[in-house]
CSV table of C-alpha atoms in Angstrom, one decimal:
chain,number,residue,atom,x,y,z
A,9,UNK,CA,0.0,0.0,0.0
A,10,UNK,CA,3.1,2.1,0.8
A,11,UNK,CA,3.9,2.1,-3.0
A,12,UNK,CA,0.0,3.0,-4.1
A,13,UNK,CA,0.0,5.9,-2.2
A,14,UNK,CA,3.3,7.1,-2.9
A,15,UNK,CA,2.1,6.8,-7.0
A,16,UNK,CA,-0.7,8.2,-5.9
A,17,UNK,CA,0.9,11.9,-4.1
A,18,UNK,CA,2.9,12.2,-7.3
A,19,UNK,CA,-0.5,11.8,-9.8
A,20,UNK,CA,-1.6,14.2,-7.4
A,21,UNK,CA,1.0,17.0,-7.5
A,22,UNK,CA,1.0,16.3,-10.8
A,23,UNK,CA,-2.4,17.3,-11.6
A,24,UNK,CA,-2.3,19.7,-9.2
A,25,UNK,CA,0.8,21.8,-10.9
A,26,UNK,CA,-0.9,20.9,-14.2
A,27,UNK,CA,-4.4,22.7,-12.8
A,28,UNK,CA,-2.3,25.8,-11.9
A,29,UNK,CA,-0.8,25.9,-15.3
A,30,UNK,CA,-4.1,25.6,-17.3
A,31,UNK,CA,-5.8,27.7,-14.8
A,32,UNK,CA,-3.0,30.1,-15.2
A,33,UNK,CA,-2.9,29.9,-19.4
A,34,UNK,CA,-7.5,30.3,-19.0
A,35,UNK,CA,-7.0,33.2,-17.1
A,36,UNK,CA,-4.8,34.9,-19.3
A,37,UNK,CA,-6.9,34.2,-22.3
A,38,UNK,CA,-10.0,35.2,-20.7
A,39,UNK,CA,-9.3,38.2,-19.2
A,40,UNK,CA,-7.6,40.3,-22.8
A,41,UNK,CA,-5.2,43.1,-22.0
A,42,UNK,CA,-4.1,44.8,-24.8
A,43,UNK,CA,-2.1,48.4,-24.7
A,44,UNK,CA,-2.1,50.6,-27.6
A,45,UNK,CA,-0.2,53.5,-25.1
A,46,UNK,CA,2.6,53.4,-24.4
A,47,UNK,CA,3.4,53.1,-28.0
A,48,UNK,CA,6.7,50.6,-27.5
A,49,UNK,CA,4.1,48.5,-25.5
A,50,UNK,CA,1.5,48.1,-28.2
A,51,UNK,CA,0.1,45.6,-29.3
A,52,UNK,CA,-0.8,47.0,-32.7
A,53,UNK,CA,1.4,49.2,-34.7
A,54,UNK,CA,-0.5,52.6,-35.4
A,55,UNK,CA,0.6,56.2,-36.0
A,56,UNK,CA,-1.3,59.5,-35.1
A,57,UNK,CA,-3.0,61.8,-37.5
A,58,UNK,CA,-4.9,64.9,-36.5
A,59,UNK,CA,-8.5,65.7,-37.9
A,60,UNK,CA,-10.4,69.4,-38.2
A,61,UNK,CA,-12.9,70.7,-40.4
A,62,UNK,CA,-10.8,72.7,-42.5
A,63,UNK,CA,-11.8,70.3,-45.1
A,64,UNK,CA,-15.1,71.3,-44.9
A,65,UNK,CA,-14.3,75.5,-44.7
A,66,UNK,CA,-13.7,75.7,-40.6
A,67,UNK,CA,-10.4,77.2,-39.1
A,68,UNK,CA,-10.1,74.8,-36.3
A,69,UNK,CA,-6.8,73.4,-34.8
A,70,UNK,CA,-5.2,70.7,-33.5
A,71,UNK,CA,-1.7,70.2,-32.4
A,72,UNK,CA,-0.4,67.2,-31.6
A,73,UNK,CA,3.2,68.0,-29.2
A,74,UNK,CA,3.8,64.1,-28.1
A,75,UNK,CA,2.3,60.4,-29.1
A,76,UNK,CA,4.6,57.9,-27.7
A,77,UNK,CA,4.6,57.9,-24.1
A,78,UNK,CA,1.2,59.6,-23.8
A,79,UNK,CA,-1.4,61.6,-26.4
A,80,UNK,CA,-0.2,64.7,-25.9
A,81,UNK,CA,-2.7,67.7,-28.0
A,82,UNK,CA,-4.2,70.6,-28.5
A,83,UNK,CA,-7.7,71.4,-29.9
A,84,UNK,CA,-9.1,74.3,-30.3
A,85,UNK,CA,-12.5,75.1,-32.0
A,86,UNK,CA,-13.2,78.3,-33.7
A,87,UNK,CA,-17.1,79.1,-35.0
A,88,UNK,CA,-16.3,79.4,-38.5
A,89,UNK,CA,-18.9,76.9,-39.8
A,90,UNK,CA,-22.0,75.8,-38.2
A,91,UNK,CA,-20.6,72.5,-36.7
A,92,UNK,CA,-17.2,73.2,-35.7
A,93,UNK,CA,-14.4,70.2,-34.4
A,94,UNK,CA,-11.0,68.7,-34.3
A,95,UNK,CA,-10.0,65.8,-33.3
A,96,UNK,CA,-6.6,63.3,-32.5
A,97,UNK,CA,-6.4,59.7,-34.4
A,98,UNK,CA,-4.4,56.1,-34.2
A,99,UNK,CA,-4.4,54.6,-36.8
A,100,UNK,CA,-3.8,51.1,-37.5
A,101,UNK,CA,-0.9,50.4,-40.0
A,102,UNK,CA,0.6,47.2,-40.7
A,103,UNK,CA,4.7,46.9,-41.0
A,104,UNK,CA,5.0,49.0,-43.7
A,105,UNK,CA,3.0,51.7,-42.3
A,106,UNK,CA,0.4,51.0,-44.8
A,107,UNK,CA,-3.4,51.8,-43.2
A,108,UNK,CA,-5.0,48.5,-42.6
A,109,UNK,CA,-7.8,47.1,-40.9
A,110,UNK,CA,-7.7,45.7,-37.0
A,111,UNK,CA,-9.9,42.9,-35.6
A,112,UNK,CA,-10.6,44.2,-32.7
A,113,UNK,CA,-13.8,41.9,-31.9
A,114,UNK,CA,-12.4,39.9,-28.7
A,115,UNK,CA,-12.4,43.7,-26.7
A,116,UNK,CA,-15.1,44.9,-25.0
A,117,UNK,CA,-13.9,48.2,-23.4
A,118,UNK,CA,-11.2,51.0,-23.9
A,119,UNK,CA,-9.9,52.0,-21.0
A,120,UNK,CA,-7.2,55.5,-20.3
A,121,UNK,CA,-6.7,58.4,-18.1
A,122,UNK,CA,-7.1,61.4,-19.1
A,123,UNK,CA,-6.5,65.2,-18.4
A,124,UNK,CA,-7.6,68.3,-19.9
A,125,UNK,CA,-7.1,72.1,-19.3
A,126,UNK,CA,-10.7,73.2,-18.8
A,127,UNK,CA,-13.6,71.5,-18.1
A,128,UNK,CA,-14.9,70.2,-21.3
A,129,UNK,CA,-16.9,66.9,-22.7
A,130,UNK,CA,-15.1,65.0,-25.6
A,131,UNK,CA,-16.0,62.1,-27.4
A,132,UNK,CA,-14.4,58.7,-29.0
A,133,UNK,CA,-15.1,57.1,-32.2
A,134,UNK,CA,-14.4,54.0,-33.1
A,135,UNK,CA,-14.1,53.9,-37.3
A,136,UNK,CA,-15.3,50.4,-38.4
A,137,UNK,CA,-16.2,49.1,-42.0
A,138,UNK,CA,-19.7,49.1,-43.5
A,139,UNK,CA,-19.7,46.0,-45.7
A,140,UNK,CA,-21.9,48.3,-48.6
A,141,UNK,CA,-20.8,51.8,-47.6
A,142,UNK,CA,-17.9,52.0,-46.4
A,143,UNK,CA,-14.7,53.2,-49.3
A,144,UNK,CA,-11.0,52.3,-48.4
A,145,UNK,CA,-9.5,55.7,-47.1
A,146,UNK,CA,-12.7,57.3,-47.4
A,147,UNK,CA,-13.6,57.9,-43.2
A,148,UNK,CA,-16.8,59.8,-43.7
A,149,UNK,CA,-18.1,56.2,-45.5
A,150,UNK,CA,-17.2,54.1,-42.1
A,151,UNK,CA,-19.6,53.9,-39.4
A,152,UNK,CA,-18.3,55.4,-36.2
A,153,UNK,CA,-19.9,55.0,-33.2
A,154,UNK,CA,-19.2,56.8,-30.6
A,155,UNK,CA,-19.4,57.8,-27.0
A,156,UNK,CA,-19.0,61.0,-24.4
A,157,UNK,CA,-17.3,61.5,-21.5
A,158,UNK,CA,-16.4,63.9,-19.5
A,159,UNK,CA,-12.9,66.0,-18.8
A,160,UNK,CA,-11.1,67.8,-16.1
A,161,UNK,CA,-8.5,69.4,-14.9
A,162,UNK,CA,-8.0,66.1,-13.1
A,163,UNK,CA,-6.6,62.8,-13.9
A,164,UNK,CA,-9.3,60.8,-14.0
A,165,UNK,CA,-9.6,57.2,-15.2
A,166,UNK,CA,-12.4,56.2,-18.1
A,167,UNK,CA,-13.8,53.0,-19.2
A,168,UNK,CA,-16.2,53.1,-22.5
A,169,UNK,CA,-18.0,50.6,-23.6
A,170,UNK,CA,-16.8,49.5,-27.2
A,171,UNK,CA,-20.3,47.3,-27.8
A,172,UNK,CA,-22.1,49.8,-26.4
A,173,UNK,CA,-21.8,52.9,-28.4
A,174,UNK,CA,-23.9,55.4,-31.1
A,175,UNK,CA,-24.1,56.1,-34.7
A,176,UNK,CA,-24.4,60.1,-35.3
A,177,UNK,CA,-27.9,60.0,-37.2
A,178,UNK,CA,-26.2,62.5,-39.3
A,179,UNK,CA,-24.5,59.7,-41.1
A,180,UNK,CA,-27.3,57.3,-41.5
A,181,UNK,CA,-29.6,60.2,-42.5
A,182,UNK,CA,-27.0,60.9,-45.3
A,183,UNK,CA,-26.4,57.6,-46.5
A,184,UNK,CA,-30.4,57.4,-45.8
A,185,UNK,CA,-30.4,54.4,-43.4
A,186,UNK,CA,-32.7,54.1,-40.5
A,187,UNK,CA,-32.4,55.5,-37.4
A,188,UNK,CA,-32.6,52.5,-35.5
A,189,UNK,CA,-30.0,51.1,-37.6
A,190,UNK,CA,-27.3,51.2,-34.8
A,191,UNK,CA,-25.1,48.1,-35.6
A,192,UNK,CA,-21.5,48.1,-36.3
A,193,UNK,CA,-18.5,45.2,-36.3
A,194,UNK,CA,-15.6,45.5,-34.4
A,195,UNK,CA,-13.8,43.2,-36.8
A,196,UNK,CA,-12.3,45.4,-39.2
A,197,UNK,CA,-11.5,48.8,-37.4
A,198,UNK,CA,-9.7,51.6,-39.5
A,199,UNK,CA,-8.5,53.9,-36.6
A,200,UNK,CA,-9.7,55.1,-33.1
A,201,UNK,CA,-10.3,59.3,-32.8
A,202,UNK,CA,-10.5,61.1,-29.5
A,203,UNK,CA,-12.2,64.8,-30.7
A,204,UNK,CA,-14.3,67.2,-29.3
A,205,UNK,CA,-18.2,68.1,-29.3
A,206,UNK,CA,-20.9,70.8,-29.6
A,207,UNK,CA,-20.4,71.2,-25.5
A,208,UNK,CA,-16.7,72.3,-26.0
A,209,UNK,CA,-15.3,76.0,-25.6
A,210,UNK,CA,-15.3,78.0,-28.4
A,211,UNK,CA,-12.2,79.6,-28.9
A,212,UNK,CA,-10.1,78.6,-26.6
A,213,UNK,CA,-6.8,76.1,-26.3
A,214,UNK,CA,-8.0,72.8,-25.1
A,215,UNK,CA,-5.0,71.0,-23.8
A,216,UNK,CA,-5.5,66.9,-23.9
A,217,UNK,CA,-3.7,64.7,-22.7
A,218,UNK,CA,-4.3,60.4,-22.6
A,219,UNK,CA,-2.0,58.0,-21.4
A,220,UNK,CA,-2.5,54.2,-20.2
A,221,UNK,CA,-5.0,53.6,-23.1
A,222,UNK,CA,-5.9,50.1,-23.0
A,223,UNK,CA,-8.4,47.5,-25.1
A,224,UNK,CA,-9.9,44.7,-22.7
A,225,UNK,CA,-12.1,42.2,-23.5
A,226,UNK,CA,-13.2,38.3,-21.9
A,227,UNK,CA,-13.0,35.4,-23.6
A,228,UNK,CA,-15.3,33.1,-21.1
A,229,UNK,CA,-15.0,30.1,-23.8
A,230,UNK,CA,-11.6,29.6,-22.8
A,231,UNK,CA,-12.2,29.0,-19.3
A,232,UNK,CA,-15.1,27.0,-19.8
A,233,UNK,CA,-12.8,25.0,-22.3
A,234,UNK,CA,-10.1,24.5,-19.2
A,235,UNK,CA,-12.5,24.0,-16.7
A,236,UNK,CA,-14.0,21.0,-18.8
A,237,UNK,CA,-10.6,19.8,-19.3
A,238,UNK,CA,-10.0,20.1,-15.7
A,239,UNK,CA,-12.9,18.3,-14.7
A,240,UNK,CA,-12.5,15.6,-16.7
A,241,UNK,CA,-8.4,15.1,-15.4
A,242,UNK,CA,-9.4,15.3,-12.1
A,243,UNK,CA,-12.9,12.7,-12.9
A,244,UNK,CA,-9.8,10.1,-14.8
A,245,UNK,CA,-7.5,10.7,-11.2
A,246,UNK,CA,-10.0,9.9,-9.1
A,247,UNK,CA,-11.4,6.8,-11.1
A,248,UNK,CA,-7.8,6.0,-11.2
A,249,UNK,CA,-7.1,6.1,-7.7
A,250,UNK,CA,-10.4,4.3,-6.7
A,251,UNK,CA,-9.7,1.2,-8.8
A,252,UNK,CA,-6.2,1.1,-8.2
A,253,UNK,CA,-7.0,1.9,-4.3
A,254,UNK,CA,-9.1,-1.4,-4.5
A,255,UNK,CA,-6.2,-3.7,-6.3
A,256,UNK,CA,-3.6,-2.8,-3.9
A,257,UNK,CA,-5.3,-3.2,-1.0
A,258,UNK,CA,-6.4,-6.5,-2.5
A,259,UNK,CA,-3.0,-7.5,-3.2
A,260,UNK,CA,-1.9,-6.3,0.0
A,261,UNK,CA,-5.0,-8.4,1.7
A,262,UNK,CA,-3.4,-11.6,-0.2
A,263,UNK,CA,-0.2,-10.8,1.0
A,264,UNK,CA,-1.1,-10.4,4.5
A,265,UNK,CA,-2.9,-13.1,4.4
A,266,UNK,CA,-0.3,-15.4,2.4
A,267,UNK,CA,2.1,-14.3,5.4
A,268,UNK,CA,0.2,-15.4,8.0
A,269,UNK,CA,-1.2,-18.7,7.0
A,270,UNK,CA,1.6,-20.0,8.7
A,271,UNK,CA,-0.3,-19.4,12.2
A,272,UNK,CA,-3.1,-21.5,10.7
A,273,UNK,CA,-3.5,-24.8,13.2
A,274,UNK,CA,-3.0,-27.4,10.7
A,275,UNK,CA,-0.3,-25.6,9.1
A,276,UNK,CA,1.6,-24.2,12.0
A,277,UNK,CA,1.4,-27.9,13.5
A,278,UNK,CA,2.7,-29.6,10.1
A,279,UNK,CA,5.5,-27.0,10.1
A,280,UNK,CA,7.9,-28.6,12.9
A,281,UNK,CA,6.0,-32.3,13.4
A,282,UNK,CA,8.7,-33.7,15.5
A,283,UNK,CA,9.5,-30.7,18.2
A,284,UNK,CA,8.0,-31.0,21.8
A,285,UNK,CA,8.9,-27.7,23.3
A,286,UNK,CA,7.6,-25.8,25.9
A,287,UNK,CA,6.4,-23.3,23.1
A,288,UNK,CA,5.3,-25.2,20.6
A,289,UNK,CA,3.2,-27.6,23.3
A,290,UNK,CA,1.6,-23.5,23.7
A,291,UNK,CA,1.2,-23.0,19.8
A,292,UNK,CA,-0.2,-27.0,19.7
A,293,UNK,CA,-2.5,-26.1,22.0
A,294,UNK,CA,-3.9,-22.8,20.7
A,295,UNK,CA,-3.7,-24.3,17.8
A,296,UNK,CA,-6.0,-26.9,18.8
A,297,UNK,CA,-8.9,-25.1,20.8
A,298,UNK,CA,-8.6,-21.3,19.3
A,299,UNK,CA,-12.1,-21.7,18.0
A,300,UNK,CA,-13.0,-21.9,21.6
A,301,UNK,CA,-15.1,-18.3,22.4
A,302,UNK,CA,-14.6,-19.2,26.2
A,303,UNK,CA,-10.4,-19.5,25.7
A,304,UNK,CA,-8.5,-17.5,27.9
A,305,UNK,CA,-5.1,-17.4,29.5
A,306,UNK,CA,-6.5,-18.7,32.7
A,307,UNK,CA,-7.8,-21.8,30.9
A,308,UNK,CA,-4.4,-22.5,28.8
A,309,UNK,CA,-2.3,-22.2,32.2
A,310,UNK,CA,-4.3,-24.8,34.1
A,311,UNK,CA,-4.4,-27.2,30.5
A,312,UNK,CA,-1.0,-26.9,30.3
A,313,UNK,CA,0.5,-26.5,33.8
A,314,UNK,CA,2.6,-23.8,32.8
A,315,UNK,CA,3.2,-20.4,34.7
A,316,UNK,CA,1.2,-17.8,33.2
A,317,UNK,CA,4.3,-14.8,32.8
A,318,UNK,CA,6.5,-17.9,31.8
A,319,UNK,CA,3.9,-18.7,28.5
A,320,UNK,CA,3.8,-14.7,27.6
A,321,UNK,CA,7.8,-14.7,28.0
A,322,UNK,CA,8.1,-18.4,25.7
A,323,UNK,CA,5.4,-16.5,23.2
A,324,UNK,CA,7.8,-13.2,23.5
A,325,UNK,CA,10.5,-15.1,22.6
A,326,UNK,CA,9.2,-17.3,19.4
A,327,UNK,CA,6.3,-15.3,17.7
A,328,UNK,CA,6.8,-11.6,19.2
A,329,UNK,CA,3.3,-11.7,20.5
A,330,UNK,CA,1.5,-12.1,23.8
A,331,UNK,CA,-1.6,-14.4,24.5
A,332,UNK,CA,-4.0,-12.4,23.8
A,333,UNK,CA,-2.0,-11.4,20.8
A,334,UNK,CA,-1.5,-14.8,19.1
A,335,UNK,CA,-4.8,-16.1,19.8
A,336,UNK,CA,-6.0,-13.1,18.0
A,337,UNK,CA,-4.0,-13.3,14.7
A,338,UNK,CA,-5.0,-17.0,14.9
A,339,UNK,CA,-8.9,-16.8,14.8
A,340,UNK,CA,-8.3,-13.4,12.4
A,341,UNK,CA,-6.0,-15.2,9.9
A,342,UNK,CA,-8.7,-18.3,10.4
A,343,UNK,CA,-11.9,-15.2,9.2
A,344,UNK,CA,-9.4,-14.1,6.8
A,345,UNK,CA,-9.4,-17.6,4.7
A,346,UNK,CA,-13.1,-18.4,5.1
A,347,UNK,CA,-13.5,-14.7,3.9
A,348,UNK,CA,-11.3,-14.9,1.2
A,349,UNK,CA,-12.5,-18.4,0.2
A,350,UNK,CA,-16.1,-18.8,0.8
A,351,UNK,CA,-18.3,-17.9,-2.0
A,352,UNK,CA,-20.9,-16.9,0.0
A,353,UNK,CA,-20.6,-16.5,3.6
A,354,UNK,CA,-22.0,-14.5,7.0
A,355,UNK,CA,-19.7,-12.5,8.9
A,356,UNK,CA,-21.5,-13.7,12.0
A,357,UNK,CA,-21.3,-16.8,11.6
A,358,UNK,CA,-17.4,-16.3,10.8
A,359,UNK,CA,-17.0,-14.6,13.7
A,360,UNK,CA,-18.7,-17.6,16.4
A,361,UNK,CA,-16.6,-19.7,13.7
A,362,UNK,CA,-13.3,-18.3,14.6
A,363,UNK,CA,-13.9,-18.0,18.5
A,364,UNK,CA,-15.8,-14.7,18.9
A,365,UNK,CA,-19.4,-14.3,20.5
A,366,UNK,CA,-19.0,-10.5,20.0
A,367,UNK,CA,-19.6,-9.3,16.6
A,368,UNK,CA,-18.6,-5.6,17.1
A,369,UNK,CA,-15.8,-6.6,18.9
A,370,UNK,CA,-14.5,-9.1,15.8
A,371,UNK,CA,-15.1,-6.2,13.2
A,372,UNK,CA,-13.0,-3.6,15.5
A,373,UNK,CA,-10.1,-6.6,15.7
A,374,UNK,CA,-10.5,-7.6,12.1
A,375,UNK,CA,-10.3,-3.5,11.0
A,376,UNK,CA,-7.8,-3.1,13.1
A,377,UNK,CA,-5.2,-6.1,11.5
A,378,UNK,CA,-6.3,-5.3,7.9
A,379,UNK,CA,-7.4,-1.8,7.4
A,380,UNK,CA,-11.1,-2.8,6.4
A,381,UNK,CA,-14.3,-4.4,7.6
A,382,UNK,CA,-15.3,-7.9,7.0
A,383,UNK,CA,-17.7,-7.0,4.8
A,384,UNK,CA,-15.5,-4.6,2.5
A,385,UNK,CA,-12.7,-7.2,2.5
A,386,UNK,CA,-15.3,-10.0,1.5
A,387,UNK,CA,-16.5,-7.2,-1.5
A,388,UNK,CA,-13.4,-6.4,-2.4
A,389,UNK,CA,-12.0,-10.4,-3.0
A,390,UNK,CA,-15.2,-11.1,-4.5
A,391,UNK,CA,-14.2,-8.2,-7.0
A,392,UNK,CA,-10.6,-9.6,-7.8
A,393,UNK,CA,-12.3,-12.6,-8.3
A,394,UNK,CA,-14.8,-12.4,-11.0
A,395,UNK,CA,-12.8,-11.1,-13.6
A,396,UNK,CA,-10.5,-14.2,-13.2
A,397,UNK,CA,-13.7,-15.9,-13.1
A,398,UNK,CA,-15.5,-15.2,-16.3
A,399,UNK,CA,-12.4,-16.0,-18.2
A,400,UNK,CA,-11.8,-19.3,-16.5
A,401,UNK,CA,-15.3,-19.7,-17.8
A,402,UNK,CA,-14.5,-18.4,-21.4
């Protein structure tokens, strides 16, 4: 049994490190963390671009001082045209700065902190394609949700929702869509803008600045994936371990048993046939009348005439046991063969068999010498047995 279980602590620190690692891996694929700021710790290549309406008549501005370890810019609106703005950009651009498309589908929040110097509400668009609309380089042709939030003079963290965001009607009233028809793809996304709104101030320097910009997003499949995975290693150890629980503790039954056959009466008598010592004319005797539920030290002295410290010291000195010790492995090495070879068989019969009128009493001995019931080590032979059985049969 020694072995089993030491097979069995290193299966289980196996699997246990093995759980960590997955569990580990899950996590980290559940819970997506991508940076786009700092720039060197990016996970997608962009550059900035600044935006104003200039192109449609307006003289607004924006300046952009610093984009790599922050978003460094400033806006200003002036009321030249009806609709005035500016805006900062990132966009994406593959390895050879050429503008491409990013799948940005796994995120579902932006996340940054940000500081501006007044008070002002600014918005951030997210520039996706429109399968029918949308023209390659062509922004006013993407959809671009968007969302508000508010800025301060503060540092002050901000989480948008990226699956959460609106369509100006503006743009589907141009390209005459319905207003309800609020739906845009994260999977191809041209470029991210941060840009004022009609609640800015007119006319006066806006400094912005952005830094810790962040996409996150969860990926629940994964974990449900490792946790599936998980449960069925764990469900394989501990099949494992039952069944190969039951087989060693069998084998270790047989071996226990194989060992102490030798205290069986007729064996223990065959085994030196011509000796006639003091201790064997004890064994003999026990030997003889163990079955005997009214046996007792007392009884043995006065049968054999022989001092009762002088048969514990003879007992000492052959078999290592007292008495009371010997008899008992005799009667429970006696349950242990009718157990093991009876096909069917009461324990409490086995018990009055062997020399026991208590049956609690027998069950606490037997459990005691091998590490299980009666009843368990009668199930657990019977177990070992019929496999062996129906082939013999085949």
């Amino acid at each position: 049994m020694i072995g089993f279980y030491k097979r069995a602590l290193y299966g289980l620190l196996i699997l246990l490190v093995t759980s960590i690692v997955l569990v580990l891996i899950a996590l980290d694929q559940t819970f997506l963390s991508s940076p786009l700021m700092p720039r060197q710790a990016s996970t997608y290549g962009w550059f900035s671009e600044t935006d104003t309406d200039q192109y449609d008549g307006g003289s607004s501005t924006a300046f952009l001082s610093d984009d790599s370890f922050l978003l460094d810019a400033e806006l200003r609106l002036t009321e030249t045209i009806e609709r005035p703005y500016t805006a900062v950009s990132m966009v994406f651009h593959d390895a050879n700065n050429q503008r491409i498309h990013r799948d940005l589908s796994a995120y579902q929040q932006i996340t940054f902190q940000i500081k501006c110097s007044t008070n002002t509400v600014l918005t951030m668009l997210v520039y996706t394609v429109d399968q029918v609309i949308t023209q390659p380089h062509n922004y006013l042709t993407y959809r671009a949700p968007h969302s508000y939030f508010n800025c301060s003079s503060q540092w002050q963290p901000v989480t948008l929702d990226l699956t959460d965001m609106t369509l100006p009607a503006w743009w589907l009233h141009m390209f005459n869509l319905n207003l309800a028809d609020n739906g845009y793809s994260l999977e191809q996304v041209a470029k991210i803008q941060l840009g004022t709104t009609a609640q800015s101030p007119l006319n006066e320097t806006i400094r912005v600045q952005v830094n810790s910009l962040t996409l996150r997003g969860e990926d629940w499949q994964t974990l449900y994936l490792t946790a599936g995975l998980l449960i069925l290693l764990w469900l394989g150890y501990i099949v494992w371990f039952v069944r190969a629980h039951g087989h060693a503790l069998v084998s270790g039954l047989q071996h226990k048993i194989l060992s102490e056959r030798p205290l069986v009466a007729y064996q223990q008598l065959s085994l030196a046939p011509h000796r006639n010592t003091p201790s064997d004319a004890i064994i003999r005797y026990l030997a003889e009348h163990f079955s005997n539920p009214d046996l007792n030290v007392e009884i043995a002295v006065n049968a054999l005439g022989i001092n009762r410290t002088k048969m514990n010291e003879l007992l000492k000195a052959e078999l290592g046991l007292t008495f009371t010790g010997y008899l008992n492995k005799l009667r429970l090495a006696e349950a242990s063969r009718l157990l093991s070879e009876s096909d069917s068989c009461n324990i409490a019969d086995i018990a009055y068999t062997v020399g026991y009128k208590n049956i609690s009493y027998f069950n606490k001995l037997f459990k005691e010498e091998y590490g299980c019931t009666p009843k368990s080590f009668k199930q657990h032979f019977d177990k070992a047995s019929s496999p062996q059985s129906e082939q013999n049969s085949h």
